[in-house]
């Protein structure tokens, strides 16, 4: 029998130690966490063997927070403090929520994003979502037996910038290192495509609890290229529940009900919907708080009638995505169904009829997104060193600026591949104008009032000139998470006024830090210890990366002096690591990053040259 | 290297008629090298490099993939800048045709006639294909950049009409 090797304390066992990476599907109705274990993507269950964590958070009078099944069980008892479907409120203001009158919460209007007044104080949707993420993080740590290096969090493809930013903030608030925000249909395509070695053009039809996405992807030897995406971020399985709920109200001729009774009926409606996926009729029985007995039978035929307009509504984005991709139904090789709501037979029939073929349903529609996210997380963290998987995603909604008269100038059109940057020049309207107000919006319509306002900022210090003489260049950059940053500067004068904005609804770094500090006050570890540990982890990661880069390309790309400079910075960082000073470690990390700047640029050039080597030859031939 | 022209980036000769399969292939190969997903745990400097390159490659790919943008970019390489809006002196008959299309779209919108819109869309696609063919000849064979510039403007007009048809289709479908 071979002897097992044990490494010296303090040294890593292997140069490529397996890092713990997770994929999280933060859903409207429930959330999941998955990881790749022995090459297989698996969903992690709770202690009772349950995979799905209901996305329900209850804030209790004693200051405790209950998440999941127990919170769900309490929702009819304590509807005001039990937040369900919080995802619908992410990055949203009060005026964006259509059915606000039917919801039991005490909402507080706040600039950018609404808040909810609970028994333990005012909570933003970001904080509520962070509670769900914390539970999943703990579940993963327990199950995997170690600290999580990084996480991929999924978002609906049709989420706008505000909703994405809110999701990323929630993950950071939960103490997660966010490797990437990944679009849900793309995640599903990974899990599905890798499982089936699929090639060709596929449609992902993703009807979740509160959001609808459709993405069209081209699969070519491990490359998942999104050609177009569309959807409705306020349409999902919840809407089908509400149709049944309204039907109950009408059939039983009920007067306005208490929050508790409303919640009870909504739960009954959801149960009836789920029952009808397998049966021809569902019996709905319950007793309301004043003793009123409800006993109704809902047939599948009636349910279909009630929801026909909702089903039809999902087809509009499908057509739009096909048009955007300049494709016809006949070009589509298969349709993948994602999201629990796609279990409804009327949805499957409608999709089958539209595409002229049965949709693919062989993976669990509730789990497929988390499974795909875990595969991506595993690759991003560096566990799998293969080049076979690559995701190329797009911006779901056009990004633009307000110009004169409330009109919009589109800067980045929808379905542009990300990351992307675009610049547009603007000029002054009046003589001597020294400032310009810049209003960033997202959406497809021509009028500002029909689009989502993302951020407003002012560019000041433009030298006084005649109207139309100044040239202000506004640059939009969308990163690989689909998040936007905007900068502006005046060109003609050589005076460079420069400002980079983060959209206004997002939390600032300081706010996040404050919230984290507040949450640590309750935790048993103190904030300095955590800051130190984070700095150490980052330092070790950096040292490992630099060592690998030096080994691979140090001899060929660096002069003796350049190499000596980098090695000096490496040794300084190592030195700093021996002392327990987070600030000193951070300083040396920055210095080493600085020292490797030119090296990083040369390595990138080299890999591009290598990739193009074959093409260059062909060009000379032709 | 970040500055080289879009065609060279993908190992293509600067021309209107390009091998799109090769463009697609080169695009995927380059992104496989530079995409931020490849540098998720890299140093801050490498991440910045990766973002800049992936952005650059996407921009170049978008430009070359779209015939209108490709033609405009080629003209730019040959020293012909096209200023949209400033250069609207189009032939009268072309403008007449435009107005007829727009009226037809409005009529179809009011009478909620989806079939008419679909037919108009097809007619427009046909027209655009013909124009692209002519553009290829002007750019690649004759090297007649002045008339190519006019065709680019025409093509831009047609794309705007198509956008209107698609908006109308969307509204009717809702």
PDB file of N, CA and C in Angstrom, chain A residues 180-238:
ATOM      1  N   UNK A 180     -17.930  35.991  -9.992  1.00  0.00           N
ATOM      2  CA  UNK A 180     -18.636  36.456 -11.188  1.00  0.00           C
ATOM      3  C   UNK A 180     -20.134  36.459 -10.923  1.00  0.00           C
ATOM      4  N   UNK A 181     -20.839  37.437 -11.522  1.00  0.00           N
ATOM      5  CA  UNK A 181     -22.292  37.333 -11.626  1.00  0.00           C
ATOM      6  C   UNK A 181     -22.547  36.622 -12.949  1.00  0.00           C
ATOM      7  N   UNK A 182     -23.336  35.582 -12.905  1.00  0.00           N
ATOM      8  CA  UNK A 182     -23.566  34.777 -14.105  1.00  0.00           C
ATOM      9  C   UNK A 182     -25.054  34.774 -14.428  1.00  0.00           C
ATOM     10  N   UNK A 183     -25.375  34.938 -15.700  1.00  0.00           N
ATOM     11  CA  UNK A 183     -26.780  34.940 -16.087  1.00  0.00           C
ATOM     12  C   UNK A 183     -27.379  33.539 -15.960  1.00  0.00           C
ATOM     13  N   UNK A 184     -28.584  33.485 -15.411  1.00  0.00           N
ATOM     14  CA  UNK A 184     -29.200  32.188 -15.122  1.00  0.00           C
ATOM     15  C   UNK A 184     -29.340  31.288 -16.356  1.00  0.00           C
ATOM     16  N   UNK A 185     -29.846  31.793 -17.473  1.00  0.00           N
ATOM     17  CA  UNK A 185     -29.957  30.888 -18.639  1.00  0.00           C
ATOM     18  C   UNK A 185     -28.592  30.384 -19.113  1.00  0.00           C
ATOM     19  N   UNK A 186     -27.567  31.224 -18.982  1.00  0.00           N
ATOM     20  CA  UNK A 186     -26.238  30.798 -19.405  1.00  0.00           C
ATOM     21  C   UNK A 186     -25.736  29.689 -18.478  1.00  0.00           C
ATOM     22  N   UNK A 187     -25.992  29.851 -17.183  1.00  0.00           N
ATOM     23  CA  UNK A 187     -25.606  28.818 -16.217  1.00  0.00           C
ATOM     24  C   UNK A 187     -26.298  27.497 -16.566  1.00  0.00           C
ATOM     25  N   UNK A 188     -27.583  27.589 -16.869  1.00  0.00           N
ATOM     26  CA  UNK A 188     -28.334  26.385 -17.217  1.00  0.00           C
ATOM     27  C   UNK A 188     -27.763  25.740 -18.471  1.00  0.00           C
ATOM     28  N   UNK A 189     -27.382  26.586 -19.435  1.00  0.00           N
ATOM     29  CA  UNK A 189     -26.829  26.068 -20.688  1.00  0.00           C
ATOM     30  C   UNK A 189     -25.531  25.303 -20.431  1.00  0.00           C
ATOM     31  N   UNK A 190     -24.716  25.788 -19.496  1.00  0.00           N
ATOM     32  CA  UNK A 190     -23.465  25.090 -19.182  1.00  0.00           C
ATOM     33  C   UNK A 190     -23.774  23.694 -18.650  1.00  0.00           C
ATOM     34  N   UNK A 191     -24.641  23.644 -17.633  1.00  0.00           N
ATOM     35  CA  UNK A 191     -24.964  22.362 -17.022  1.00  0.00           C
ATOM     36  C   UNK A 191     -25.557  21.436 -18.074  1.00  0.00           C
ATOM     37  N   UNK A 192     -26.420  22.002 -18.885  1.00  0.00           N
ATOM     38  CA  UNK A 192     -27.096  21.203 -19.893  1.00  0.00           C
ATOM     39  C   UNK A 192     -26.168  20.795 -21.023  1.00  0.00           C
ATOM     40  N   UNK A 193     -25.443  21.765 -21.547  1.00  0.00           N
ATOM     41  CA  UNK A 193     -24.587  21.529 -22.714  1.00  0.00           C
ATOM     42  C   UNK A 193     -23.472  20.554 -22.423  1.00  0.00           C
ATOM     43  N   UNK A 194     -22.850  20.702 -21.243  1.00  0.00           N
ATOM     44  CA  UNK A 194     -21.745  19.810 -20.917  1.00  0.00           C
ATOM     45  C   UNK A 194     -22.248  18.397 -20.701  1.00  0.00           C
ATOM     46  N   UNK A 195     -23.462  18.317 -20.179  1.00  0.00           N
ATOM     47  CA  UNK A 195     -24.047  17.015 -19.920  1.00  0.00           C
ATOM     48  C   UNK A 195     -24.363  16.264 -21.203  1.00  0.00           C
ATOM     49  N   UNK A 196     -24.689  17.016 -22.227  1.00  0.00           N
ATOM     50  CA  UNK A 196     -25.166  16.383 -23.462  1.00  0.00           C
ATOM     51  C   UNK A 196     -24.206  16.538 -24.642  1.00  0.00           C
ATOM     52  N   UNK A 197     -23.031  17.157 -24.391  1.00  0.00           N
ATOM     53  CA  UNK A 197     -22.074  17.434 -25.461  1.00  0.00           C
ATOM     54  C   UNK A 197     -22.787  18.072 -26.655  1.00  0.00           C
ATOM     55  N   UNK A 198     -23.641  19.055 -26.366  1.00  0.00           N
ATOM     56  CA  UNK A 198     -24.475  19.657 -27.399  1.00  0.00           C
ATOM     57  C   UNK A 198     -23.691  20.637 -28.273  1.00  0.00           C
ATOM     58  N   UNK A 199     -24.055  20.728 -29.546  1.00  0.00           N
ATOM     59  CA  UNK A 199     -23.499  21.710 -30.483  1.00  0.00           C
ATOM     60  C   UNK A 199     -24.658  22.309 -31.258  1.00  0.00           C
ATOM     61  N   UNK A 200     -24.549  23.565 -31.617  1.00  0.00           N
ATOM     62  CA  UNK A 200     -25.611  24.188 -32.396  1.00  0.00           C
ATOM     63  C   UNK A 200     -26.251  25.329 -31.632  1.00  0.00           C
ATOM     64  N   UNK A 201     -27.408  25.786 -32.144  1.00  0.00           N
ATOM     65  CA  UNK A 201     -28.063  26.936 -31.529  1.00  0.00           C
ATOM     66  C   UNK A 201     -29.229  26.474 -30.650  1.00  0.00           C
ATOM     67  N   UNK A 202     -29.179  26.881 -29.402  1.00  0.00           N
ATOM     68  CA  UNK A 202     -30.177  26.467 -28.423  1.00  0.00           C
ATOM     69  C   UNK A 202     -30.873  27.675 -27.807  1.00  0.00           C
ATOM     70  N   UNK A 203     -32.115  27.471 -27.407  1.00  0.00           N
ATOM     71  CA  UNK A 203     -32.857  28.496 -26.686  1.00  0.00           C
ATOM     72  C   UNK A 203     -33.032  28.027 -25.248  1.00  0.00           C
ATOM     73  N   UNK A 204     -32.762  28.907 -24.306  1.00  0.00           N
ATOM     74  CA  UNK A 204     -33.055  28.588 -22.913  1.00  0.00           C
ATOM     75  C   UNK A 204     -34.291  29.398 -22.518  1.00  0.00           C
ATOM     76  N   UNK A 205     -35.345  28.695 -22.138  1.00  0.00           N
ATOM     77  CA  UNK A 205     -36.603  29.315 -21.694  1.00  0.00           C
ATOM     78  C   UNK A 205     -36.648  29.164 -20.185  1.00  0.00           C
ATOM     79  N   UNK A 206     -36.448  30.258 -19.475  1.00  0.00           N
ATOM     80  CA  UNK A 206     -36.263  30.193 -18.024  1.00  0.00           C
ATOM     81  C   UNK A 206     -37.357  30.982 -17.308  1.00  0.00           C
ATOM     82  N   UNK A 207     -38.371  30.246 -16.836  1.00  0.00           N
ATOM     83  CA  UNK A 207     -39.450  30.894 -16.095  1.00  0.00           C
ATOM     84  C   UNK A 207     -39.298  30.548 -14.623  1.00  0.00           C
ATOM     85  N   UNK A 208     -38.791  31.507 -13.850  1.00  0.00           N
ATOM     86  CA  UNK A 208     -38.579  31.289 -12.421  1.00  0.00           C
ATOM     87  C   UNK A 208     -39.785  31.733 -11.624  1.00  0.00           C
ATOM     88  N   UNK A 209     -39.578  31.912 -10.313  1.00  0.00           N
ATOM     89  CA  UNK A 209     -40.673  32.319  -9.452  1.00  0.00           C
ATOM     90  C   UNK A 209     -41.154  33.728  -9.750  1.00  0.00           C
ATOM     91  N   UNK A 210     -40.198  34.622 -10.071  1.00  0.00           N
ATOM     92  CA  UNK A 210     -40.595  36.010 -10.284  1.00  0.00           C
ATOM     93  C   UNK A 210     -40.000  36.651 -11.521  1.00  0.00           C
ATOM     94  N   UNK A 211     -39.205  35.901 -12.257  1.00  0.00           N
ATOM     95  CA  UNK A 211     -38.556  36.498 -13.436  1.00  0.00           C
ATOM     96  C   UNK A 211     -38.643  35.556 -14.627  1.00  0.00           C
ATOM     97  N   UNK A 212     -38.682  36.150 -15.794  1.00  0.00           N
ATOM     98  CA  UNK A 212     -38.664  35.349 -17.023  1.00  0.00           C
ATOM     99  C   UNK A 212     -37.505  35.787 -17.905  1.00  0.00           C
ATOM    100  N   UNK A 213     -36.720  34.816 -18.357  1.00  0.00           N
ATOM    101  CA  UNK A 213     -35.595  35.076 -19.249  1.00  0.00           C
ATOM    102  C   UNK A 213     -35.675  34.166 -20.449  1.00  0.00           C
ATOM    103  N   UNK A 214     -35.249  34.695 -21.576  1.00  0.00           N
ATOM    104  CA  UNK A 214     -35.003  33.790 -22.701  1.00  0.00           C
ATOM    105  C   UNK A 214     -33.657  34.181 -23.290  1.00  0.00           C
ATOM    106  N   UNK A 215     -32.805  33.168 -23.490  1.00  0.00           N
ATOM    107  CA  UNK A 215     -31.502  33.427 -24.107  1.00  0.00           C
ATOM    108  C   UNK A 215     -31.313  32.489 -25.278  1.00  0.00           C
ATOM    109  N   UNK A 216     -30.669  33.020 -26.319  1.00  0.00           N
ATOM    110  CA  UNK A 216     -30.331  32.186 -27.463  1.00  0.00           C
ATOM    111  C   UNK A 216     -28.821  32.036 -27.472  1.00  0.00           C
ATOM    112  N   UNK A 217     -28.352  30.801 -27.456  1.00  0.00           N
ATOM    113  CA  UNK A 217     -26.912  30.550 -27.382  1.00  0.00           C
ATOM    114  C   UNK A 217     -26.422  29.696 -28.531  1.00  0.00           C
ATOM    115  N   UNK A 218     -25.189  30.019 -28.966  1.00  0.00           N
ATOM    116  CA  UNK A 218     -24.519  29.153 -29.936  1.00  0.00           C
ATOM    117  C   UNK A 218     -23.482  28.359 -29.165  1.00  0.00           C
ATOM    118  N   UNK A 219     -23.569  27.038 -29.250  1.00  0.00           N
ATOM    119  CA  UNK A 219     -22.613  26.169 -28.576  1.00  0.00           C
ATOM    120  C   UNK A 219     -21.644  25.604 -29.603  1.00  0.00           C
ATOM    121  N   UNK A 220     -20.354  25.913 -29.425  1.00  0.00           N
ATOM    122  CA  UNK A 220     -19.323  25.418 -30.336  1.00  0.00           C
ATOM    123  C   UNK A 220     -18.154  24.900 -29.518  1.00  0.00           C
ATOM    124  N   UNK A 221     -17.965  23.626 -29.489  1.00  0.00           N
ATOM    125  CA  UNK A 221     -16.828  23.030 -28.776  1.00  0.00           C
ATOM    126  C   UNK A 221     -16.513  23.728 -27.460  1.00  0.00           C
ATOM    127  N   UNK A 222     -17.440  23.732 -26.567  1.00  0.00           N
ATOM    128  CA  UNK A 222     -17.181  24.288 -25.234  1.00  0.00           C
ATOM    129  C   UNK A 222     -17.311  25.793 -25.119  1.00  0.00           C
ATOM    130  N   UNK A 223     -17.513  26.483 -26.246  1.00  0.00           N
ATOM    131  CA  UNK A 223     -17.743  27.925 -26.172  1.00  0.00           C
ATOM    132  C   UNK A 223     -19.253  28.172 -26.155  1.00  0.00           C
ATOM    133  N   UNK A 224     -19.713  28.866 -25.113  1.00  0.00           N
ATOM    134  CA  UNK A 224     -21.134  29.195 -24.975  1.00  0.00           C
ATOM    135  C   UNK A 224     -21.284  30.670 -25.290  1.00  0.00           C
ATOM    136  N   UNK A 225     -21.778  30.946 -26.488  1.00  0.00           N
ATOM    137  CA  UNK A 225     -21.856  32.326 -26.926  1.00  0.00           C
ATOM    138  C   UNK A 225     -23.318  32.767 -26.950  1.00  0.00           C
ATOM    139  N   UNK A 226     -23.646  33.740 -26.119  1.00  0.00           N
ATOM    140  CA  UNK A 226     -25.020  34.238 -26.089  1.00  0.00           C
ATOM    141  C   UNK A 226     -25.214  35.159 -27.289  1.00  0.00           C
ATOM    142  N   UNK A 227     -26.203  34.851 -28.126  1.00  0.00           N
ATOM    143  CA  UNK A 227     -26.448  35.658 -29.325  1.00  0.00           C
ATOM    144  C   UNK A 227     -27.463  36.760 -29.028  1.00  0.00           C
ATOM    145  N   UNK A 228     -28.425  36.452 -28.176  1.00  0.00           N
ATOM    146  CA  UNK A 228     -29.415  37.460 -27.813  1.00  0.00           C
ATOM    147  C   UNK A 228     -30.114  37.018 -26.541  1.00  0.00           C
ATOM    148  N   UNK A 229     -30.559  37.986 -25.787  1.00  0.00           N
ATOM    149  CA  UNK A 229     -31.309  37.659 -24.584  1.00  0.00           C
ATOM    150  C   UNK A 229     -32.449  38.650 -24.424  1.00  0.00           C
ATOM    151  N   UNK A 230     -33.532  38.175 -23.840  1.00  0.00           N
ATOM    152  CA  UNK A 230     -34.670  39.039 -23.614  1.00  0.00           C
ATOM    153  C   UNK A 230     -35.437  38.505 -22.417  1.00  0.00           C
ATOM    154  N   UNK A 231     -36.486  39.159 -22.042  1.00  0.00           N
ATOM    155  CA  UNK A 231     -37.238  38.652 -20.910  1.00  0.00           C
ATOM    156  C   UNK A 231     -38.154  39.673 -20.294  1.00  0.00           C
ATOM    157  N   UNK A 232     -38.548  39.376 -19.064  1.00  0.00           N
ATOM    158  CA  UNK A 232     -39.441  40.248 -18.312  1.00  0.00           C
ATOM    159  C   UNK A 232     -39.077  40.023 -16.851  1.00  0.00           C
ATOM    160  N   UNK A 233     -38.493  41.042 -16.218  1.00  0.00           N
ATOM    161  CA  UNK A 233     -38.009  40.809 -14.856  1.00  0.00           C
ATOM    162  C   UNK A 233     -39.117  40.943 -13.830  1.00  0.00           C
ATOM    163  N   UNK A 234     -40.360  41.049 -14.289  1.00  0.00           N
ATOM    164  CA  UNK A 234     -41.487  41.054 -13.356  1.00  0.00           C
ATOM    165  C   UNK A 234     -42.572  40.086 -13.832  1.00  0.00           C
ATOM    166  N   UNK A 235     -42.152  38.886 -14.234  1.00  0.00           N
ATOM    167  CA  UNK A 235     -43.104  37.865 -14.677  1.00  0.00           C
ATOM    168  C   UNK A 235     -42.549  36.506 -14.253  1.00  0.00           C
ATOM    169  N   UNK A 236     -43.358  35.744 -13.524  1.00  0.00           N
ATOM    170  CA  UNK A 236     -42.870  34.439 -13.079  1.00  0.00           C
ATOM    171  C   UNK A 236     -43.979  33.588 -12.511  1.00  0.00           C
ATOM    172  N   UNK A 237     -43.585  32.474 -11.921  1.00  0.00           N
ATOM    173  CA  UNK A 237     -44.531  31.532 -11.340  1.00  0.00           C
ATOM    174  C   UNK A 237     -45.452  32.185 -10.309  1.00  0.00           C
ATOM    175  N   UNK A 238     -44.916  33.185  -9.577  1.00  0.00           N
ATOM    176  CA  UNK A 238     -45.728  33.908  -8.586  1.00  0.00           C
ATOM    177  C   UNK A 238     -46.995  34.499  -9.206  1.00  0.00           C
TER     178      UNK A 238
END
